[in-house]
Every structure is written in structure tokens, then in C-alpha cells.
């Protein structure tokens, strides 16, 4: 079923730790140090305090929890977009 509701970064982290793959909307600019842009990315693993993501242009990326949390937070504060994700 489709469920539209608020999501938190803690929920994102817990789903990844349970082995789920997420298609998550974030502020890509916060991840790359560029202008703010909302984009869906695939987040598929968490180990050694890093999130593993697949970026279509850069391939596999490993980012710190603080950086992904910032990209998650600034999606709402800078881009004025709500958080969305698809869980696989």
C-alpha cells in the first residue's frame, strides 16, 4: 500500500539498517557542495558510520551520516520540498 506521511531521518537510518533499499528525495547540493537541487537517490547500505548510495553520474558514493542528514534536512529548509521515499 501507499502511505503518505511525515518521515524522519531516524526512520531512514533504521530502514537501511534493516536491509531495506530506499529511493530517497534529498538536497543533492548539500552532498556535492553545489547549489541546492532536489533529487531522488538510491540509499542501500549503512556500515562504518557511512551511508552507501548510488548516484547515476558518480556511481557508488559513501557519505557520512552528518552529510546525509544535512541533505535530508535542507531539502525542507532550502528547497521547500517535503520528504519522500520509496521502500524496496
Backbone atoms as SQL, in Angstrom:
CREATE TABLE atoms (id INTEGER PRIMARY KEY, chain TEXT, resi INTEGER, resn TEXT, atom TEXT, x REAL, y REAL, z REAL);
INSERT INTO atoms VALUES
  (1, 'A', 1, 'UNK', 'N', 0.816, -1.196, 0.000),
  (2, 'A', 1, 'UNK', 'CA', 0.000, 0.000, 0.000),
  (3, 'A', 1, 'UNK', 'C', 0.863, 1.266, 0.000),
  (4, 'A', 2, 'UNK', 'N', 0.294, 2.332, -0.487),
  (5, 'A', 2, 'UNK', 'CA', 0.967, 3.633, -0.495),
  (6, 'A', 2, 'UNK', 'C', 0.585, 4.379, 0.772),
  (7, 'A', 3, 'UNK', 'N', 1.587, 4.915, 1.431),
  (8, 'A', 3, 'UNK', 'CA', 1.386, 5.592, 2.706),
  (9, 'A', 3, 'UNK', 'C', 2.034, 6.974, 2.615),
  (10, 'A', 4, 'UNK', 'N', 1.247, 8.043, 2.641),
  (11, 'A', 4, 'UNK', 'CA', 1.775, 9.401, 2.639),
  (12, 'A', 4, 'UNK', 'C', 1.745, 9.940, 4.052),
  (13, 'A', 5, 'UNK', 'N', 2.955, 10.259, 4.580),
  (14, 'A', 5, 'UNK', 'CA', 3.065, 10.765, 5.938),
  (15, 'A', 5, 'UNK', 'C', 4.439, 11.384, 6.119),
  (16, 'A', 6, 'UNK', 'N', 4.630, 12.038, 7.240),
  (17, 'A', 6, 'UNK', 'CA', 5.932, 12.609, 7.583),
  (18, 'A', 6, 'UNK', 'C', 6.920, 11.477, 7.829),
  (19, 'A', 7, 'UNK', 'N', 8.160, 11.690, 7.412),
  (20, 'A', 7, 'UNK', 'CA', 9.215, 10.727, 7.710),
  (21, 'A', 7, 'UNK', 'C', 10.367, 11.462, 8.393),
  (22, 'A', 8, 'UNK', 'N', 11.129, 10.731, 9.175),
  (23, 'A', 8, 'UNK', 'CA', 12.259, 11.318, 9.888),
  (24, 'A', 8, 'UNK', 'C', 13.565, 10.672, 9.423),
  (25, 'A', 9, 'UNK', 'N', 14.658, 11.354, 9.698),
  (26, 'A', 9, 'UNK', 'CA', 15.960, 10.789, 9.347),
  (27, 'A', 9, 'UNK', 'C', 16.225, 9.512, 10.143),
  (28, 'A', 10, 'UNK', 'N', 15.757, 9.473, 11.376),
  (29, 'A', 10, 'UNK', 'CA', 15.916, 8.269, 12.198),
  (30, 'A', 10, 'UNK', 'C', 15.226, 7.078, 11.536),
  (31, 'A', 11, 'UNK', 'N', 14.042, 7.303, 10.984),
  (32, 'A', 11, 'UNK', 'CA', 13.334, 6.228, 10.287),
  (33, 'A', 11, 'UNK', 'C', 14.127, 5.761, 9.071),
  (34, 'A', 12, 'UNK', 'N', 14.684, 6.701, 8.322),
  (35, 'A', 12, 'UNK', 'CA', 15.508, 6.359, 7.155),
  (36, 'A', 12, 'UNK', 'C', 16.668, 5.458, 7.590),
  (37, 'A', 13, 'UNK', 'N', 17.382, 5.877, 8.619),
  (38, 'A', 13, 'UNK', 'CA', 18.533, 5.104, 9.099),
  (39, 'A', 13, 'UNK', 'C', 18.111, 3.714, 9.562),
  (40, 'A', 14, 'UNK', 'N', 17.016, 3.626, 10.298),
  (41, 'A', 14, 'UNK', 'CA', 16.549, 2.323, 10.791),
  (42, 'A', 14, 'UNK', 'C', 16.154, 1.394, 9.650),
  (43, 'A', 15, 'UNK', 'N', 15.511, 1.916, 8.619),
  (44, 'A', 15, 'UNK', 'CA', 15.137, 1.086, 7.466),
  (45, 'A', 15, 'UNK', 'C', 16.370, 0.545, 6.746),
  (46, 'A', 16, 'UNK', 'N', 17.371, 1.390, 6.572),
  (47, 'A', 16, 'UNK', 'CA', 18.610, 0.950, 5.918),
  (48, 'A', 16, 'UNK', 'C', 19.292, -0.128, 6.755),
  (49, 'A', 17, 'UNK', 'N', 19.334, 0.066, 8.065),
  (50, 'A', 17, 'UNK', 'CA', 19.956, -0.932, 8.950),
  (51, 'A', 17, 'UNK', 'C', 19.218, -2.263, 8.911),
  (52, 'A', 18, 'UNK', 'N', 17.914, -2.240, 8.584),
  (53, 'A', 18, 'UNK', 'CA', 17.133, -3.465, 8.460),
  (54, 'A', 18, 'UNK', 'C', 17.299, -4.128, 7.095),
  (55, 'A', 19, 'UNK', 'N', 18.125, -3.531, 6.225),
  (56, 'A', 19, 'UNK', 'CA', 18.385, -4.129, 4.927),
  (57, 'A', 19, 'UNK', 'C', 17.487, -3.640, 3.808),
  (58, 'A', 20, 'UNK', 'N', 16.686, -2.625, 4.055),
  (59, 'A', 20, 'UNK', 'CA', 15.823, -2.076, 3.015),
  (60, 'A', 20, 'UNK', 'C', 16.632, -1.190, 2.075),
  (61, 'A', 21, 'UNK', 'N', 16.183, -1.066, 0.846),
  (62, 'A', 21, 'UNK', 'CA', 16.752, -0.139, -0.131),
  (63, 'A', 21, 'UNK', 'C', 15.750, 0.992, -0.280),
  (64, 'A', 22, 'UNK', 'N', 16.244, 2.231, -0.250),
  (65, 'A', 22, 'UNK', 'CA', 15.356, 3.387, -0.321),
  (66, 'A', 22, 'UNK', 'C', 15.643, 4.238, -1.548),
  (67, 'A', 23, 'UNK', 'N', 14.594, 4.722, -2.145),
  (68, 'A', 23, 'UNK', 'CA', 14.686, 5.780, -3.140),
  (69, 'A', 23, 'UNK', 'C', 14.249, 7.021, -2.377),
  (70, 'A', 24, 'UNK', 'N', 15.208, 7.882, -2.046),
  (71, 'A', 24, 'UNK', 'CA', 15.001, 8.958, -1.085),
  (72, 'A', 24, 'UNK', 'C', 15.232, 10.317, -1.738),
  (73, 'A', 25, 'UNK', 'N', 14.301, 11.249, -1.512),
  (74, 'A', 25, 'UNK', 'CA', 14.485, 12.605, -2.043),
  (75, 'A', 25, 'UNK', 'C', 15.286, 13.423, -1.043),
  (76, 'A', 26, 'UNK', 'N', 16.379, 14.009, -1.521),
  (77, 'A', 26, 'UNK', 'CA', 17.264, 14.827, -0.695),
  (78, 'A', 26, 'UNK', 'C', 17.685, 16.073, -1.476),
  (79, 'A', 27, 'UNK', 'N', 18.377, 16.973, -0.797),
  (80, 'A', 27, 'UNK', 'CA', 19.003, 18.119, -1.434),
  (81, 'A', 27, 'UNK', 'C', 20.378, 17.671, -1.919),
  (82, 'A', 28, 'UNK', 'N', 20.495, 17.386, -3.194),
  (83, 'A', 28, 'UNK', 'CA', 21.747, 16.877, -3.752),
  (84, 'A', 28, 'UNK', 'C', 22.883, 17.885, -3.606),
  (85, 'A', 29, 'UNK', 'N', 22.561, 19.168, -3.626),
  (86, 'A', 29, 'UNK', 'CA', 23.588, 20.197, -3.487),
  (87, 'A', 29, 'UNK', 'C', 24.362, 20.072, -2.186),
  (88, 'A', 30, 'UNK', 'N', 23.695, 19.682, -1.118),
  (89, 'A', 30, 'UNK', 'CA', 24.372, 19.502, 0.172),
  (90, 'A', 30, 'UNK', 'C', 25.367, 18.344, 0.110),
  (91, 'A', 31, 'UNK', 'N', 25.107, 17.349, -0.711),
  (92, 'A', 31, 'UNK', 'CA', 26.008, 16.202, -0.839),
  (93, 'A', 31, 'UNK', 'C', 27.233, 16.521, -1.681),
  (94, 'A', 32, 'UNK', 'N', 27.066, 17.411, -2.654),
  (95, 'A', 32, 'UNK', 'CA', 28.137, 17.682, -3.613),
  (96, 'A', 32, 'UNK', 'C', 28.770, 19.063, -3.474),
  (97, 'A', 33, 'UNK', 'N', 28.264, 19.863, -2.545),
  (98, 'A', 33, 'UNK', 'CA', 28.813, 21.200, -2.371),
  (99, 'A', 33, 'UNK', 'C', 28.468, 22.145, -3.506),
  (100, 'A', 34, 'UNK', 'N', 27.289, 21.960, -4.076),
  (101, 'A', 34, 'UNK', 'CA', 26.838, 22.806, -5.185),
  (102, 'A', 34, 'UNK', 'C', 25.521, 23.471, -4.790),
  (103, 'A', 35, 'UNK', 'N', 24.892, 24.128, -5.738),
  (104, 'A', 35, 'UNK', 'CA', 23.617, 24.782, -5.441),
  (105, 'A', 35, 'UNK', 'C', 22.574, 23.736, -5.063),
  (106, 'A', 36, 'UNK', 'N', 21.593, 24.183, -4.312),
  (107, 'A', 36, 'UNK', 'CA', 20.543, 23.272, -3.838),
  (108, 'A', 36, 'UNK', 'C', 19.684, 22.779, -4.991),
  (109, 'A', 37, 'UNK', 'N', 19.469, 21.480, -5.024),
  (110, 'A', 37, 'UNK', 'CA', 18.601, 20.857, -6.036),
  (111, 'A', 37, 'UNK', 'C', 18.007, 19.588, -5.430),
  (112, 'A', 38, 'UNK', 'N', 16.716, 19.419, -5.580),
  (113, 'A', 38, 'UNK', 'CA', 16.104, 18.201, -5.036),
  (114, 'A', 38, 'UNK', 'C', 16.260, 17.071, -6.039),
  (115, 'A', 39, 'UNK', 'N', 16.609, 15.908, -5.510),
  (116, 'A', 39, 'UNK', 'CA', 16.864, 14.755, -6.375),
  (117, 'A', 39, 'UNK', 'C', 16.591, 13.485, -5.582),
  (118, 'A', 40, 'UNK', 'N', 16.102, 12.468, -6.266),
  (119, 'A', 40, 'UNK', 'CA', 15.950, 11.152, -5.661),
  (120, 'A', 40, 'UNK', 'C', 17.248, 10.373, -5.844),
  (121, 'A', 41, 'UNK', 'N', 17.708, 9.760, -4.758),
  (122, 'A', 41, 'UNK', 'CA', 18.906, 8.923, -4.802),
  (123, 'A', 41, 'UNK', 'C', 18.576, 7.574, -4.178),
  (124, 'A', 42, 'UNK', 'N', 19.322, 6.563, -4.570),
  (125, 'A', 42, 'UNK', 'CA', 19.162, 5.227, -4.001),
  (126, 'A', 42, 'UNK', 'C', 20.131, 5.095, -2.834),
  (127, 'A', 43, 'UNK', 'N', 19.595, 4.808, -1.662),
  (128, 'A', 43, 'UNK', 'CA', 20.408, 4.569, -0.465),
  (129, 'A', 43, 'UNK', 'C', 20.219, 3.098, -0.123),
  (130, 'A', 44, 'UNK', 'N', 21.329, 2.349, -0.050),
  (131, 'A', 44, 'UNK', 'CA', 21.160, 0.902, 0.074),
  (132, 'A', 44, 'UNK', 'C', 21.947, 0.232, 1.191),
  (133, 'A', 45, 'UNK', 'N', 22.810, 0.955, 1.889),
  (134, 'A', 45, 'UNK', 'CA', 23.560, 0.292, 2.961),
  (135, 'A', 45, 'UNK', 'C', 24.076, 1.325, 3.952),
  (136, 'A', 46, 'UNK', 'N', 24.386, 0.850, 5.165),
  (137, 'A', 46, 'UNK', 'CA', 24.989, 1.679, 6.207),
  (138, 'A', 46, 'UNK', 'C', 25.981, 0.810, 6.952),
  (139, 'A', 47, 'UNK', 'N', 27.257, 1.187, 6.866),
  (140, 'A', 47, 'UNK', 'CA', 28.280, 0.486, 7.634),
  (141, 'A', 47, 'UNK', 'C', 29.478, 1.411, 7.832),
  (142, 'A', 48, 'UNK', 'N', 30.200, 1.165, 8.899),
  (143, 'A', 48, 'UNK', 'CA', 31.347, 2.006, 9.261),
  (144, 'A', 48, 'UNK', 'C', 30.957, 3.485, 9.335),
  (145, 'A', 49, 'UNK', 'N', 29.748, 3.739, 9.841),
  (146, 'A', 49, 'UNK', 'CA', 29.211, 5.092, 10.013),
  (147, 'A', 49, 'UNK', 'C', 29.087, 5.871, 8.702),
  (148, 'A', 50, 'UNK', 'N', 28.910, 5.155, 7.604),
  (149, 'A', 50, 'UNK', 'CA', 28.721, 5.763, 6.276),
  (150, 'A', 50, 'UNK', 'C', 27.492, 5.165, 5.613),
  (151, 'A', 51, 'UNK', 'N', 26.779, 6.002, 4.874),
  (152, 'A', 51, 'UNK', 'CA', 25.669, 5.541, 4.045),
  (153, 'A', 51, 'UNK', 'C', 26.205, 5.297, 2.641),
  (154, 'A', 52, 'UNK', 'N', 25.765, 4.213, 2.037),
  (155, 'A', 52, 'UNK', 'CA', 26.150, 3.878, 0.668),
  (156, 'A', 52, 'UNK', 'C', 24.985, 4.226, -0.243),
  (157, 'A', 53, 'UNK', 'N', 25.304, 4.999, -1.285),
  (158, 'A', 53, 'UNK', 'CA', 24.277, 5.476, -2.209),
  (159, 'A', 53, 'UNK', 'C', 24.741, 5.240, -3.638),
  (160, 'A', 54, 'UNK', 'N', 23.763, 5.195, -4.522),
  (161, 'A', 54, 'UNK', 'CA', 24.074, 5.078, -5.947),
  (162, 'A', 54, 'UNK', 'C', 23.627, 6.369, -6.621),
  (163, 'A', 55, 'UNK', 'N', 24.570, 7.057, -7.225),
  (164, 'A', 55, 'UNK', 'CA', 24.290, 8.267, -7.976),
  (165, 'A', 55, 'UNK', 'C', 24.472, 7.951, -9.458),
  (166, 'A', 56, 'UNK', 'N', 23.502, 8.285, -10.296),
  (167, 'A', 56, 'UNK', 'CA', 23.614, 7.940, -11.720),
  (168, 'A', 56, 'UNK', 'C', 24.860, 8.508, -12.405),
  (169, 'A', 57, 'UNK', 'N', 25.320, 9.671, -11.971),
  (170, 'A', 57, 'UNK', 'CA', 26.503, 10.287, -12.590),
  (171, 'A', 57, 'UNK', 'C', 27.803, 9.842, -11.956),
  (172, 'A', 58, 'UNK', 'N', 27.831, 9.729, -10.645),
  (173, 'A', 58, 'UNK', 'CA', 29.074, 9.441, -9.936),
  (174, 'A', 58, 'UNK', 'C', 29.251, 7.984, -9.564),
  (175, 'A', 59, 'UNK', 'N', 28.213, 7.193, -9.686),
  (176, 'A', 59, 'UNK', 'CA', 28.302, 5.804, -9.284),
  (177, 'A', 59, 'UNK', 'C', 28.100, 5.665, -7.791),
  (178, 'A', 60, 'UNK', 'N', 28.782, 4.725, -7.185),
  (179, 'A', 60, 'UNK', 'CA', 28.622, 4.475, -5.757),
  (180, 'A', 60, 'UNK', 'C', 29.292, 5.584, -4.952),
  (181, 'A', 61, 'UNK', 'N', 28.540, 6.105, -3.990),
  (182, 'A', 61, 'UNK', 'CA', 29.049, 7.144, -3.102),
  (183, 'A', 61, 'UNK', 'C', 28.923, 6.659, -1.665),
  (184, 'A', 62, 'UNK', 'N', 29.897, 7.011, -0.838),
  (185, 'A', 62, 'UNK', 'CA', 29.816, 6.773, 0.605),
  (186, 'A', 62, 'UNK', 'C', 29.822, 8.141, 1.263),
  (187, 'A', 63, 'UNK', 'N', 28.811, 8.424, 2.067),
  (188, 'A', 63, 'UNK', 'CA', 28.749, 9.724, 2.729),
  (189, 'A', 63, 'UNK', 'C', 28.513, 9.534, 4.222),
  (190, 'A', 64, 'UNK', 'N', 29.002, 10.476, 4.978),
  (191, 'A', 64, 'UNK', 'CA', 28.843, 10.407, 6.428),
  (192, 'A', 64, 'UNK', 'C', 27.379, 10.602, 6.798),
  (193, 'A', 65, 'UNK', 'N', 27.056, 10.134, 7.989),
  (194, 'A', 65, 'UNK', 'CA', 25.696, 10.321, 8.488),
  (195, 'A', 65, 'UNK', 'C', 25.350, 11.807, 8.583),
  (196, 'A', 66, 'UNK', 'N', 26.308, 12.623, 9.037),
  (197, 'A', 66, 'UNK', 'CA', 26.063, 14.065, 9.179),
  (198, 'A', 66, 'UNK', 'C', 25.762, 14.718, 7.833),
  (199, 'A', 67, 'UNK', 'N', 26.463, 14.297, 6.784),
  (200, 'A', 67, 'UNK', 'CA', 26.246, 14.883, 5.455),
  (201, 'A', 67, 'UNK', 'C', 24.885, 14.485, 4.891),
  (202, 'A', 68, 'UNK', 'N', 24.523, 13.212, 5.019),
  (203, 'A', 68, 'UNK', 'CA', 23.212, 12.798, 4.511),
  (204, 'A', 68, 'UNK', 'C', 22.089, 13.438, 5.329),
  (205, 'A', 69, 'UNK', 'N', 22.300, 13.557, 6.626),
  (206, 'A', 69, 'UNK', 'CA', 21.300, 14.201, 7.481),
  (207, 'A', 69, 'UNK', 'C', 21.104, 15.658, 7.063),
  (208, 'A', 70, 'UNK', 'N', 22.191, 16.335, 6.717),
  (209, 'A', 70, 'UNK', 'CA', 22.111, 17.718, 6.243),
  (210, 'A', 70, 'UNK', 'C', 21.358, 17.796, 4.908),
  (211, 'A', 71, 'UNK', 'N', 21.644, 16.858, 3.997),
  (212, 'A', 71, 'UNK', 'CA', 20.950, 16.822, 2.706),
  (213, 'A', 71, 'UNK', 'C', 19.461, 16.552, 2.892),
  (214, 'A', 72, 'UNK', 'N', 19.132, 15.737, 3.878),
  (215, 'A', 72, 'UNK', 'CA', 17.734, 15.427, 4.209),
  (216, 'A', 72, 'UNK', 'C', 17.049, 16.668, 4.790),
  (217, 'A', 73, 'UNK', 'N', 17.704, 17.320, 5.744),
  (218, 'A', 73, 'UNK', 'CA', 17.132, 18.479, 6.432),
  (219, 'A', 73, 'UNK', 'C', 16.968, 19.680, 5.493),
  (220, 'A', 74, 'UNK', 'N', 18.000, 19.970, 4.706),
  (221, 'A', 74, 'UNK', 'CA', 17.956, 21.161, 3.844),
  (222, 'A', 74, 'UNK', 'C', 17.014, 21.003, 2.658),
  (223, 'A', 75, 'UNK', 'N', 16.595, 19.788, 2.359),
  (224, 'A', 75, 'UNK', 'CA', 15.563, 19.619, 1.333),
  (225, 'A', 75, 'UNK', 'C', 14.329, 20.411, 1.736),
  (226, 'A', 76, 'UNK', 'N', 14.000, 20.352, 3.014),
  (227, 'A', 76, 'UNK', 'CA', 12.808, 21.034, 3.517),
  (228, 'A', 76, 'UNK', 'C', 13.069, 22.515, 3.789),
  (229, 'A', 77, 'UNK', 'N', 14.249, 22.847, 4.312),
  (230, 'A', 77, 'UNK', 'CA', 14.512, 24.235, 4.704),
  (231, 'A', 77, 'UNK', 'C', 14.970, 25.116, 3.550),
  (232, 'A', 78, 'UNK', 'N', 15.749, 24.586, 2.619),
  (233, 'A', 78, 'UNK', 'CA', 16.251, 25.396, 1.497),
  (234, 'A', 78, 'UNK', 'C', 15.435, 25.216, 0.220),
  (235, 'A', 79, 'UNK', 'N', 15.013, 24.004, -0.045),
  (236, 'A', 79, 'UNK', 'CA', 14.280, 23.725, -1.287),
  (237, 'A', 79, 'UNK', 'C', 12.767, 23.791, -1.097),
  (238, 'A', 80, 'UNK', 'N', 12.318, 23.851, 0.145),
  (239, 'A', 80, 'UNK', 'CA', 10.884, 23.910, 0.463),
  (240, 'A', 80, 'UNK', 'C', 10.121, 22.728, -0.122),
  (241, 'A', 81, 'UNK', 'N', 10.749, 21.563, -0.066),
  (242, 'A', 81, 'UNK', 'CA', 10.129, 20.329, -0.533),
  (243, 'A', 81, 'UNK', 'C', 9.929, 19.402, 0.666),
  (244, 'A', 82, 'UNK', 'N', 8.893, 18.589, 0.604),
  (245, 'A', 82, 'UNK', 'CA', 8.697, 17.618, 1.679),
  (246, 'A', 82, 'UNK', 'C', 9.523, 16.370, 1.393),
  (247, 'A', 83, 'UNK', 'N', 9.717, 15.568, 2.412),
  (248, 'A', 83, 'UNK', 'CA', 10.493, 14.350, 2.284),
  (249, 'A', 83, 'UNK', 'C', 9.639, 13.253, 1.669),
  (250, 'A', 84, 'UNK', 'N', 10.204, 12.556, 0.721),
  (251, 'A', 84, 'UNK', 'CA', 9.533, 11.438, 0.061),
  (252, 'A', 84, 'UNK', 'C', 10.508, 10.287, -0.049),
  (253, 'A', 85, 'UNK', 'N', 9.983, 9.073, 0.029),
  (254, 'A', 85, 'UNK', 'CA', 10.811, 7.901, -0.203),
  (255, 'A', 85, 'UNK', 'C', 9.952, 6.731, -0.639),
  (256, 'A', 86, 'UNK', 'N', 10.598, 5.848, -1.362),
  (257, 'A', 86, 'UNK', 'CA', 10.006, 4.575, -1.745),
  (258, 'A', 86, 'UNK', 'C', 10.881, 3.504, -1.116),
  (259, 'A', 87, 'UNK', 'N', 10.250, 2.554, -0.461),
  (260, 'A', 87, 'UNK', 'CA', 10.977, 1.488, 0.244),
  (261, 'A', 87, 'UNK', 'C', 10.879, 0.208, -0.571),
  (262, 'A', 88, 'UNK', 'N', 12.048, -0.400, -0.803),
  (263, 'A', 88, 'UNK', 'CA', 12.097, -1.675, -1.508),
  (264, 'A', 88, 'UNK', 'C', 12.525, -2.771, -0.559);
